[in-house]
Short mmCIF file of C-alpha atoms in Angstrom, two decimals:
data_model
loop_
_atom_site.label_atom_id
_atom_site.label_comp_id
_atom_site.label_asym_id
_atom_site.label_seq_id
_atom_site.Cartn_x
_atom_site.Cartn_y
_atom_site.Cartn_z
CA MET A 1 77.54 5.56 -47.06
CA GLU A 2 74.07 6.32 -45.72
CA TYR A 3 74.47 9.95 -46.80
CA LEU A 4 75.51 8.94 -50.32
CA LEU A 5 72.39 6.79 -50.53
CA ILE A 6 70.21 9.71 -49.36
CA PHE A 7 71.94 11.98 -51.88
CA ILE A 8 71.48 9.69 -54.92
CA SER A 9 67.96 8.67 -53.92
CA ALA A 10 66.74 12.26 -53.42
CA ILE A 11 68.21 13.57 -56.68
CA PHE A 12 67.54 10.75 -59.11
CA VAL A 13 65.35 7.94 -57.76
CA ASN A 14 62.76 9.83 -55.70
CA ASN A 15 62.98 13.21 -57.42
CA ILE A 16 60.62 15.59 -55.60
CA VAL A 17 59.02 16.85 -58.83
CA LEU A 18 59.15 13.90 -61.20
CA SER A 19 58.45 11.04 -58.76
CA GLN A 20 56.59 12.61 -55.85
CA PHE A 21 54.84 15.40 -57.82
CA LEU A 22 55.58 18.14 -55.29
CA GLY A 23 56.52 21.60 -56.53
CA ILE A 24 54.71 21.23 -59.85
CA CYS A 25 53.59 24.91 -59.96
CA PRO A 26 57.12 26.40 -60.18
CA PHE A 27 58.19 23.43 -62.31
CA LEU A 28 55.64 24.34 -64.99
CA GLY A 29 55.57 28.10 -64.39
CA VAL A 30 59.24 29.10 -64.04
CA SER A 31 60.74 26.66 -66.52
CA LYS A 32 60.47 28.74 -69.70
CA LYS A 33 64.11 29.93 -69.61
CA ILE A 34 67.23 28.28 -68.20
CA GLU A 35 68.33 31.53 -66.53
CA THR A 36 65.13 31.88 -64.48
CA SER A 37 65.12 28.18 -63.61
CA LEU A 38 68.68 28.47 -62.25
CA GLY A 39 67.63 31.43 -60.10
CA MET A 40 64.63 29.54 -58.78
CA SER A 41 66.79 26.46 -58.11
CA ALA A 42 69.27 28.49 -56.04
CA ALA A 43 66.50 30.13 -54.04
CA VAL A 44 64.80 26.77 -53.40
CA ALA A 45 68.08 25.15 -52.32
CA PHE A 46 68.71 27.91 -49.79
CA VAL A 47 65.19 28.10 -48.37
CA LEU A 48 64.52 24.35 -48.45
CA THR A 49 67.65 23.53 -46.45
CA LEU A 50 67.09 26.34 -43.94
CA ALA A 51 63.38 25.56 -43.55
CA THR A 52 64.07 21.86 -42.98
CA VAL A 53 66.55 22.63 -40.20
CA VAL A 54 64.14 25.04 -38.46
CA THR A 55 61.07 22.79 -38.83
CA TRP A 56 63.04 19.76 -37.57
CA LEU A 57 64.05 21.74 -34.48
CA VAL A 58 60.46 22.94 -33.97
CA GLN A 59 59.18 19.35 -34.28
CA LYS A 60 61.69 17.85 -31.84
CA PHE A 61 61.92 20.60 -29.23
CA VAL A 62 58.47 22.19 -29.32
CA LEU A 63 55.80 19.93 -30.84
CA GLU A 64 57.04 16.58 -29.49
CA ALA A 65 58.18 18.07 -26.18
CA PHE A 66 54.70 19.46 -25.42
CA GLY A 67 52.67 16.70 -27.12
CA LEU A 68 51.47 18.98 -29.93
CA GLU A 69 52.32 16.75 -32.90
CA TYR A 70 48.81 17.24 -34.31
CA LEU A 71 49.71 20.89 -35.03
CA GLN A 72 52.61 19.88 -37.28
CA THR A 73 51.20 21.05 -40.63
CA ILE A 74 49.97 24.42 -39.34
CA ALA A 75 53.19 25.02 -37.39
CA PHE A 76 55.35 24.14 -40.40
CA ILE A 77 53.37 26.42 -42.74
CA LEU A 78 53.74 29.32 -40.28
CA VAL A 79 57.45 28.63 -39.78
CA ILE A 80 58.16 28.41 -43.53
CA ALA A 81 56.17 31.56 -44.38
CA SER A 82 57.79 33.60 -41.62
CA LEU A 83 61.24 32.19 -42.45
CA VAL A 84 60.94 33.23 -46.09
CA GLN A 85 59.83 36.73 -45.05
CA MET A 86 62.71 36.99 -42.58
CA VAL A 87 65.24 35.81 -45.18
CA GLU A 88 63.84 38.36 -47.62
CA ILE A 89 64.21 41.23 -45.10
CA VAL A 90 67.74 40.17 -44.09
CA LEU A 91 68.88 39.78 -47.70
CA LYS A 92 67.47 43.19 -48.60
CA LYS A 93 69.58 44.82 -45.88
CA VAL A 94 72.73 42.67 -45.95
CA SER A 95 73.14 41.79 -49.62
CA PRO A 96 71.02 43.87 -52.02
CA THR A 97 72.71 42.26 -55.04
CA LEU A 98 71.72 38.74 -53.94
CA TYR A 99 68.24 40.04 -53.09
CA GLN A 100 67.95 41.48 -56.61
CA ALA A 101 69.26 38.23 -58.12
CA LEU A 102 66.64 36.13 -56.31
CA GLY A 103 63.98 38.77 -56.98
CA ILE A 104 60.46 37.35 -57.30
CA PHE A 105 61.62 33.80 -56.53
CA LEU A 106 61.72 34.25 -52.74
CA PRO A 107 58.00 35.06 -52.32
CA LEU A 108 57.17 32.25 -54.76
CA ILE A 109 58.90 29.74 -52.49
CA THR A 110 56.42 30.51 -49.70
CA THR A 111 53.73 28.75 -51.72
CA ASN A 112 55.99 25.96 -53.00
CA CYS A 113 54.56 22.72 -51.60
CA ALA A 114 57.96 21.01 -52.04
CA VAL A 115 59.32 22.95 -49.04
CA LEU A 116 56.48 21.82 -46.78
CA GLY A 117 56.60 18.32 -48.28
CA VAL A 118 60.29 17.86 -47.51
CA ALA A 119 59.85 19.21 -43.97
CA ILE A 120 57.12 16.61 -43.33
CA LEU A 121 58.96 13.76 -45.13
CA VAL A 122 62.04 14.30 -42.96
CA ILE A 123 59.93 13.77 -39.83
CA GLN A 124 58.14 10.74 -41.34
CA LYS A 125 61.45 9.13 -42.31
CA ASP A 126 62.71 9.75 -38.74
CA TYR A 127 65.98 11.34 -39.90
CA ASN A 128 68.37 12.96 -37.45
CA LEU A 129 69.43 16.58 -38.04
CA ALA A 130 72.45 15.75 -40.23
CA GLU A 131 70.44 13.32 -42.36
CA SER A 132 67.66 15.91 -42.62
CA ILE A 133 70.07 18.54 -43.92
CA ALA A 134 71.55 16.05 -46.42
CA TYR A 135 68.08 15.02 -47.60
CA ALA A 136 66.84 18.63 -47.91
CA PHE A 137 69.88 19.80 -49.85
CA SER A 138 69.84 16.71 -52.10
CA THR A 139 66.13 17.20 -52.75
CA ALA A 140 66.78 20.84 -53.66
CA LEU A 141 69.51 19.71 -56.08
CA GLY A 142 67.10 17.19 -57.60
CA PHE A 143 64.47 19.93 -57.96
CA GLY A 144 67.06 22.19 -59.61
CA LEU A 145 68.22 19.44 -61.96
CA ALA A 146 64.68 18.62 -63.08
CA LEU A 147 63.78 22.31 -63.45
CA THR A 148 66.91 23.18 -65.46
CA VAL A 149 66.68 20.14 -67.76
CA PHE A 150 62.99 20.86 -68.35
CA ALA A 151 63.75 24.53 -69.07
CA GLY A 152 66.35 23.47 -71.66
CA MET A 153 63.81 21.16 -73.27
CA ARG A 154 61.21 23.96 -73.37
CA GLU A 155 63.72 26.33 -74.96
CA GLN A 156 64.35 23.72 -77.66
CA LEU A 157 60.60 23.29 -78.19
CA GLU A 158 60.36 26.98 -79.10
CA MET A 159 62.44 26.25 -82.23
CA VAL A 160 60.38 23.25 -83.37
CA ASN A 161 57.29 23.29 -85.54
CA ILE A 162 54.72 21.67 -83.24
CA PRO A 163 51.28 20.60 -84.57
CA LYS A 164 48.60 23.16 -83.73
CA GLY A 165 46.65 20.90 -81.36
CA MET A 166 49.76 20.19 -79.27
CA ARG A 167 50.99 23.78 -78.81
CA GLY A 168 51.06 25.46 -75.42
CA MET A 169 50.47 23.52 -72.23
CA ALA A 170 49.74 20.23 -74.07
CA ILE A 171 53.31 19.79 -75.33
CA VAL A 172 54.66 21.02 -71.99
CA LEU A 173 52.78 18.28 -70.11
CA VAL A 174 53.81 15.60 -72.63
CA THR A 175 57.44 16.72 -72.29
CA ALA A 176 57.18 16.65 -68.47
CA GLY A 177 55.80 13.11 -68.69
CA LEU A 178 58.67 12.01 -70.92
CA LEU A 179 61.19 13.56 -68.54
CA SER A 180 59.52 11.74 -65.65
CA LEU A 181 59.80 8.46 -67.59
CA ALA A 182 63.49 9.17 -68.20
CA PHE A 183 64.05 9.60 -64.45
CA MET A 184 62.22 6.30 -63.82
CA GLY A 185 65.27 4.68 -65.37
CA PHE A 186 67.06 5.38 -62.08
CA SER A 187 64.55 3.35 -60.02
CA GLY A 188 66.30 0.43 -58.45
CA VAL A 189 69.63 2.28 -58.14
CA ASP A 190 69.12 2.86 -54.41
CA GLY A 191 68.21 -0.82 -53.91
CA GLY A 192 71.33 -1.85 -55.82
CA LEU A 193 73.49 0.44 -53.69
CA LYS A 194 71.95 -0.94 -50.48
CA ALA A 195 72.68 -4.49 -51.64
CA LEU A 196 76.20 -3.57 -52.75
CA PHE A 197 77.16 -1.97 -49.44
CA GLY A 198 75.04 -4.22 -47.22
CA LEU A 199 72.84 -1.43 -45.81
#
């Protein structure tokens, strides 16, 4: 039941983009077409889950073991950057088709603050490894959902006659705000589930 609560909370209630405002750059930059947003979502899901596992292990068995918790942010940035580069090299050799499909999205993930944010949130929430994996994957699904829905909205905006003063980034930000308000409708769901199942 705890995992279901993590899953629903990470996707809908505490969406990484729309509630916590992490990963805004790819959210605004890659969301022009549904096809590119799906590619970015897949790449983020893969890297976010893998990076969370590795950073959790680094935190527990290196930083905490040697009393180096103050190096957490620097260590996590180095781990995530090197992990993305390693994944890129391995994919290029093992599966060129998947490497071509992910394309430019893999290097973009290195600078995605959502990956670092989730790695740090997992430690702050004191999750075990299984809960960390569930949270990371659920967060990636929430990121993908928000990105894909937003891309669909932006594609529809291309067909609408928008007033001149609202064209470009202005209407994009207004639309993002409205989408964020729509996701606020899910607030309280996790509290209701906790009360329902006595957690």
